[in-house]
mmCIF file of N, CA and C in Angstrom:
data_model
loop_
_atom_site.group_PDB
_atom_site.id
_atom_site.type_symbol
_atom_site.label_atom_id
_atom_site.label_comp_id
_atom_site.label_asym_id
_atom_site.label_seq_id
_atom_site.Cartn_x
_atom_site.Cartn_y
_atom_site.Cartn_z
ATOM 1 N N MET N 1 73.909 127.193 -15.433
ATOM 2 C CA MET N 1 74.967 125.966 -15.712
ATOM 3 C C MET N 1 75.645 126.530 -17.089
ATOM 4 N N THR N 2 76.810 126.583 -16.733
ATOM 5 C CA THR N 2 77.918 126.893 -18.159
ATOM 6 C C THR N 2 77.957 125.742 -18.815
ATOM 7 N N PRO N 3 78.350 125.395 -20.204
ATOM 8 C CA PRO N 3 78.417 124.690 -20.932
ATOM 9 C C PRO N 3 79.422 123.979 -20.526
ATOM 10 N N ALA N 4 80.322 124.280 -20.257
ATOM 11 C CA ALA N 4 81.776 123.009 -19.512
ATOM 12 C C ALA N 4 80.913 122.148 -18.510
ATOM 13 N N ARG N 5 80.055 122.893 -17.816
ATOM 14 C CA ARG N 5 79.955 122.233 -16.423
ATOM 15 C C ARG N 5 78.672 121.045 -17.113
ATOM 16 N N ARG N 6 77.847 121.800 -18.044
ATOM 17 C CA ARG N 6 76.708 121.056 -18.545
ATOM 18 C C ARG N 6 77.309 119.497 -19.397
ATOM 19 N N ARG N 7 78.716 119.635 -19.889
ATOM 20 C CA ARG N 7 79.575 118.720 -20.405
ATOM 21 C C ARG N 7 79.717 117.851 -19.340
ATOM 22 N N THR N 8 80.056 118.162 -18.301
ATOM 23 C CA THR N 8 80.971 117.438 -17.829
ATOM 24 C C THR N 8 79.865 116.402 -16.987
ATOM 25 N N VAL N 9 78.479 117.037 -16.477
ATOM 26 C CA VAL N 9 77.776 116.514 -16.155
ATOM 27 C C VAL N 9 76.996 115.345 -16.953
ATOM 28 N N THR N 10 76.890 115.527 -18.384
ATOM 29 C CA THR N 10 76.276 114.546 -18.833
ATOM 30 C C THR N 10 77.116 113.363 -19.314
ATOM 31 N N ILE N 11 78.608 113.709 -19.386
ATOM 32 C CA ILE N 11 79.374 112.747 -19.606
ATOM 33 C C ILE N 11 79.504 111.779 -18.410
ATOM 34 N N VAL N 12 79.567 112.543 -16.771
ATOM 35 C CA VAL N 12 79.423 111.393 -15.569
ATOM 36 C C VAL N 12 78.258 110.635 -15.568
ATOM 37 N N VAL N 13 76.854 111.492 -15.744
ATOM 38 C CA VAL N 13 75.601 110.476 -15.943
ATOM 39 C C VAL N 13 75.834 109.325 -16.752
ATOM 40 N N ALA N 14 76.410 109.233 -18.124
ATOM 41 C CA ALA N 14 76.161 108.651 -18.901
ATOM 42 C C ALA N 14 77.392 107.558 -18.473
ATOM 43 N N SER N 15 78.292 107.961 -17.925
ATOM 44 C CA SER N 15 79.112 107.003 -17.649
ATOM 45 C C SER N 15 78.974 106.328 -16.041
ATOM 46 N N VAL N 16 78.064 106.438 -15.382
ATOM 47 C CA VAL N 16 77.334 106.041 -14.277
ATOM 48 C C VAL N 16 76.130 105.173 -14.784
ATOM 49 N N MET N 17 75.542 105.410 -16.170
ATOM 50 C CA MET N 17 74.444 104.433 -16.642
ATOM 51 C C MET N 17 75.170 103.393 -17.208
ATOM 52 N N LEU N 18 76.069 103.396 -18.045
ATOM 53 C CA LEU N 18 77.081 102.139 -18.405
ATOM 54 C C LEU N 18 77.342 101.415 -17.247
ATOM 55 N N VAL N 19 77.876 101.937 -16.359
ATOM 56 C CA VAL N 19 78.376 101.043 -15.324
ATOM 57 C C VAL N 19 77.248 100.427 -14.649
ATOM 58 N N ALA N 20 76.254 100.996 -14.595
ATOM 59 C CA ALA N 20 74.653 99.916 -13.868
ATOM 60 C C ALA N 20 74.494 99.097 -14.606
ATOM 61 N N ALA N 21 74.694 99.531 -16.383
ATOM 62 C CA ALA N 21 73.977 98.444 -17.086
ATOM 63 C C ALA N 21 74.940 97.350 -17.382
ATOM 64 N N ALA N 22 76.025 97.786 -17.171
ATOM 65 C CA ALA N 22 76.797 96.372 -17.093
ATOM 66 C C ALA N 22 77.069 95.535 -16.524
ATOM 67 N N SER N 23 77.290 96.188 -14.872
ATOM 68 C CA SER N 23 76.802 95.528 -14.069
ATOM 69 C C SER N 23 75.098 94.799 -14.157
ATOM 70 N N GLN N 24 74.305 94.962 -14.594
ATOM 71 C CA GLN N 24 73.090 94.551 -14.382
ATOM 72 C C GLN N 24 73.315 93.414 -15.211
ATOM 73 N N LEU N 25 74.139 93.324 -16.559
ATOM 74 C CA LEU N 25 74.633 92.465 -17.365
ATOM 75 C C LEU N 25 75.463 91.226 -16.746
ATOM 76 N N GLY N 26 76.006 91.570 -16.037
ATOM 77 C CA GLY N 26 76.994 90.788 -15.215
ATOM 78 C C GLY N 26 76.187 90.038 -14.374
ATOM 79 N N VAL N 27 75.068 90.433 -13.343
ATOM 80 C CA VAL N 27 74.733 89.433 -12.464
ATOM 81 C C VAL N 27 73.494 88.965 -13.387
ATOM 82 N N LEU N 28 72.859 89.309 -14.249
ATOM 83 C CA LEU N 28 72.147 88.687 -14.975
ATOM 84 C C LEU N 28 72.620 87.124 -15.628
ATOM 85 N N LEU N 29 73.812 87.406 -16.049
ATOM 86 C CA LEU N 29 74.451 86.314 -16.549
ATOM 87 C C LEU N 29 75.196 85.396 -15.669
ATOM 88 N N THR N 30 75.437 85.668 -14.414
ATOM 89 C CA THR N 30 76.447 85.499 -13.546
ATOM 90 C C THR N 30 75.067 84.408 -13.041
ATOM 91 N N LEU N 31 74.236 84.653 -12.632
ATOM 92 C CA LEU N 31 73.021 84.257 -11.622
ATOM 93 C C LEU N 31 72.348 82.950 -12.541
ATOM 94 N N GLY N 32 72.643 83.189 -13.805
ATOM 95 C CA GLY N 32 72.133 81.621 -14.487
ATOM 96 C C GLY N 32 71.204 82.408 -15.298
ATOM 97 N N TRP N 33 71.492 81.995 -16.456
ATOM 98 C CA TRP N 33 70.315 82.558 -17.830
ATOM 99 C C TRP N 33 69.322 81.338 -18.128
ATOM 100 N N SER N 34 68.303 81.351 -17.314
ATOM 101 C CA SER N 34 67.071 80.281 -17.878
ATOM 102 C C SER N 34 66.598 80.745 -18.987
ATOM 103 N N GLY N 35 66.440 81.871 -20.146
ATOM 104 C CA GLY N 35 66.027 82.132 -21.068
ATOM 105 C C GLY N 35 64.182 81.882 -21.246
ATOM 106 N N ASP N 36 63.770 82.471 -19.901
ATOM 107 C CA ASP N 36 62.424 82.544 -19.720
ATOM 108 C C ASP N 36 61.846 83.894 -19.833
ATOM 109 N N ARG N 37 60.867 84.322 -20.181
ATOM 110 C CA ARG N 37 60.430 85.958 -20.727
ATOM 111 C C ARG N 37 60.633 86.644 -19.546
ATOM 112 N N GLY N 38 60.992 86.545 -18.706
ATOM 113 C CA GLY N 38 61.403 87.410 -17.682
ATOM 114 C C GLY N 38 63.231 87.770 -17.747
ATOM 115 N N ASP N 39 63.819 86.756 -18.250
ATOM 116 C CA ASP N 39 65.311 87.079 -18.614
ATOM 117 C C ASP N 39 65.389 87.912 -19.756
ATOM 118 N N ILE N 40 64.984 87.512 -20.817
ATOM 119 C CA ILE N 40 64.400 88.042 -21.853
ATOM 120 C C ILE N 40 64.166 89.662 -21.974
ATOM 121 N N PHE N 41 62.764 89.689 -21.311
ATOM 122 C CA PHE N 41 62.700 91.006 -20.972
ATOM 123 C C PHE N 41 63.691 91.722 -20.208
ATOM 124 N N GLN N 42 64.700 91.483 -18.973
ATOM 125 C CA GLN N 42 65.352 92.298 -18.504
ATOM 126 C C GLN N 42 66.500 92.553 -19.352
ATOM 127 N N LEU N 43 66.985 91.193 -20.205
ATOM 128 C CA LEU N 43 67.876 91.618 -21.521
ATOM 129 C C LEU N 43 67.935 92.682 -21.994
ATOM 130 N N VAL N 44 66.365 92.620 -22.685
ATOM 131 C CA VAL N 44 66.134 93.984 -23.912
ATOM 132 C C VAL N 44 66.060 95.310 -23.075
ATOM 133 N N LEU N 45 65.737 95.372 -21.607
ATOM 134 C CA LEU N 45 65.893 96.706 -20.779
ATOM 135 C C LEU N 45 67.295 97.052 -20.948
ATOM 136 N N ILE N 46 68.234 96.070 -20.482
ATOM 137 C CA ILE N 46 69.604 96.255 -20.266
ATOM 138 C C ILE N 46 70.673 96.577 -21.455
ATOM 139 N N VAL N 47 69.890 95.907 -22.594
ATOM 140 C CA VAL N 47 70.584 96.589 -23.958
ATOM 141 C C VAL N 47 70.300 97.978 -24.452
ATOM 142 N N ALA N 48 68.584 98.603 -24.096
ATOM 143 C CA ALA N 48 68.318 99.547 -24.310
ATOM 144 C C ALA N 48 68.823 100.173 -23.467
ATOM 145 N N GLN N 49 69.026 100.191 -22.294
ATOM 146 C CA GLN N 49 69.778 101.307 -21.363
ATOM 147 C C GLN N 49 71.466 101.497 -21.771
ATOM 148 N N LEU N 50 72.016 100.474 -22.195
ATOM 149 C CA LEU N 50 73.663 100.581 -22.732
ATOM 150 C C LEU N 50 73.401 101.256 -24.211
ATOM 151 N N ALA N 51 72.668 101.386 -25.002
ATOM 152 C CA ALA N 51 72.302 102.100 -26.107
ATOM 153 C C ALA N 51 72.095 103.368 -25.972
ATOM 154 N N ALA N 52 71.302 103.667 -24.884
ATOM 155 C CA ALA N 52 70.899 105.308 -24.673
ATOM 156 C C ALA N 52 72.279 106.003 -23.670
ATOM 157 N N ALA N 53 73.139 105.002 -23.000
ATOM 158 C CA ALA N 53 74.180 105.475 -22.369
ATOM 159 C C ALA N 53 75.100 105.834 -23.517
ATOM 160 N N THR N 54 75.318 104.584 -24.479
ATOM 161 C CA THR N 54 76.299 105.040 -25.243
ATOM 162 C C THR N 54 76.389 106.991 -25.985
ATOM 163 N N VAL N 55 74.621 106.425 -26.534
ATOM 164 C CA VAL N 55 74.371 107.829 -27.244
ATOM 165 C C VAL N 55 74.886 109.173 -26.361
ATOM 166 N N ILE N 56 74.387 109.192 -25.147
ATOM 167 C CA ILE N 56 74.404 110.195 -24.255
ATOM 168 C C ILE N 56 76.031 110.343 -24.462
ATOM 169 N N LEU N 57 76.623 109.679 -24.062
ATOM 170 C CA LEU N 57 78.106 109.818 -23.717
ATOM 171 C C LEU N 57 78.894 110.461 -24.634
ATOM 172 N N VAL N 58 78.585 109.814 -26.024
ATOM 173 C CA VAL N 58 78.862 110.311 -27.621
ATOM 174 C C VAL N 58 78.849 111.417 -27.354
ATOM 175 N N ALA N 59 77.386 111.883 -27.625
ATOM 176 C CA ALA N 59 77.022 113.423 -27.365
ATOM 177 C C ALA N 59 78.116 114.292 -26.514
ATOM 178 N N GLY N 60 78.265 113.898 -25.170
ATOM 179 C CA GLY N 60 78.766 114.889 -24.295
ATOM 180 C C GLY N 60 80.221 114.878 -24.694
ATOM 181 N N LEU N 61 81.064 114.029 -25.181
ATOM 182 C CA LEU N 61 82.276 113.910 -25.530
ATOM 183 C C LEU N 61 82.487 114.723 -26.836
ATOM 184 N N ARG N 62 81.223 114.865 -27.765
ATOM 185 C CA ARG N 62 81.597 115.321 -28.612
ATOM 186 C C ARG N 62 80.877 116.877 -28.826
ATOM 187 N N ALA N 63 80.427 117.077 -27.751
ATOM 188 C CA ALA N 63 80.324 118.798 -27.485
ATOM 189 C C ALA N 63 81.196 119.631 -27.508
ATOM 190 N N ARG N 64 81.088 120.529 -28.066
ATOM 191 C CA ARG N 64 82.220 121.588 -28.363
ATOM 192 C C ARG N 64 81.517 122.771 -27.623
ATOM 193 N N PRO N 65 82.711 124.102 -26.867
ATOM 194 C CA PRO N 65 81.816 125.026 -26.360
ATOM 195 C C PRO N 65 81.634 125.937 -27.601
ATOM 196 N N ARG N 66 80.577 126.620 -27.386
ATOM 197 C CA ARG N 66 80.022 127.659 -28.296
ATOM 198 C C ARG N 66 80.782 128.832 -28.362
ATOM 199 N N THR N 67 80.926 129.600 -29.420
ATOM 200 C CA THR N 67 81.733 130.470 -29.654
ATOM 201 C C THR N 67 80.885 131.433 -30.160
ATOM 202 N N THR N 68 81.049 133.219 -30.072
ATOM 203 C CA THR N 68 80.428 133.728 -30.767
ATOM 204 C C THR N 68 80.783 134.248 -32.375
ATOM 205 N N GLU N 69 80.201 134.812 -33.180
ATOM 206 C CA GLU N 69 81.037 135.177 -34.130
ATOM 207 C C GLU N 69 82.485 135.500 -34.585
ATOM 208 N N ALA N 70 82.983 136.114 -33.504
ATOM 209 C CA ALA N 70 84.026 136.899 -33.360
ATOM 210 C C ALA N 70 84.967 136.128 -32.576
ATOM 211 N N GLY N 71 84.680 134.632 -32.247
ATOM 212 C CA GLY N 71 85.624 133.490 -31.751
ATOM 213 C C GLY N 71 85.941 133.865 -30.555
ATOM 214 N N SER N 72 85.370 135.200 -29.652
ATOM 215 C CA SER N 72 85.325 134.950 -28.107
ATOM 216 C C SER N 72 84.719 133.766 -27.552
ATOM 217 N N ALA N 73 85.100 134.002 -26.053
ATOM 218 C CA ALA N 73 84.616 133.098 -25.234
ATOM 219 C C ALA N 73 83.364 133.840 -24.572
ATOM 220 N N GLU N 74 82.617 134.695 -25.113
ATOM 221 C CA GLU N 74 81.337 135.112 -24.484
ATOM 222 C C GLU N 74 80.454 134.327 -24.303
ATOM 223 N N ALA N 75 80.298 133.165 -25.168
ATOM 224 C CA ALA N 75 79.347 132.288 -25.151
ATOM 225 C C ALA N 75 79.602 131.175 -23.714
ATOM 226 N N ASP N 76 80.446 130.849 -23.370
ATOM 227 C CA ASP N 76 80.895 130.292 -22.054
ATOM 228 C C ASP N 76 80.514 131.086 -21.091
ATOM 229 N N ASP N 77 80.136 132.409 -21.020
ATOM 230 C CA ASP N 77 79.915 133.389 -19.625
ATOM 231 C C ASP N 77 78.616 133.664 -19.991
ATOM 232 N N PRO N 78 77.826 132.918 -18.495
ATOM 233 C CA PRO N 78 76.500 132.931 -18.670
ATOM 234 C C PRO N 78 76.064 134.972 -18.710
ATOM 235 N N ASP N 79 76.916 135.380 -17.910
ATOM 236 C CA ASP N 79 76.506 136.612 -17.766
ATOM 237 C C ASP N 79 76.237 137.511 -18.843
ATOM 238 N N ALA N 80 77.288 137.111 -19.620
ATOM 239 C CA ALA N 80 77.807 138.270 -21.185
ATOM 240 C C ALA N 80 76.389 138.097 -21.637
ATOM 241 N N HIS N 81 75.296 137.170 -21.668
ATOM 242 C CA HIS N 81 74.075 137.046 -22.370
ATOM 243 C C HIS N 81 72.999 138.216 -22.008
ATOM 244 N N GLY N 82 72.580 138.838 -23.064
ATOM 245 C CA GLY N 82 71.557 140.012 -22.594
ATOM 246 C C GLY N 82 72.790 141.114 -21.984
ATOM 247 N N ARG N 83 73.492 141.348 -22.299
ATOM 248 C CA ARG N 83 74.167 142.873 -22.514
ATOM 249 C C ARG N 83 74.134 143.659 -23.484
#
């Protein structure tokens, strides 16, 4: 997998995680917040999922293509390694 493909997959997966967590939070709040232990536990899990997805998304967005010392694009070419 090329670094560009890996970056794209990372961004897509993190975006899906964010959408899923946001929809879970919406369902939790729409169906009624009772404040019992089950709701609090679910809220903690949703917040953890939102935090993890945000960290993964930021890491994917900040990832830059690797270049060699000469500044060529050989680092993006998986066949160039080992020559």
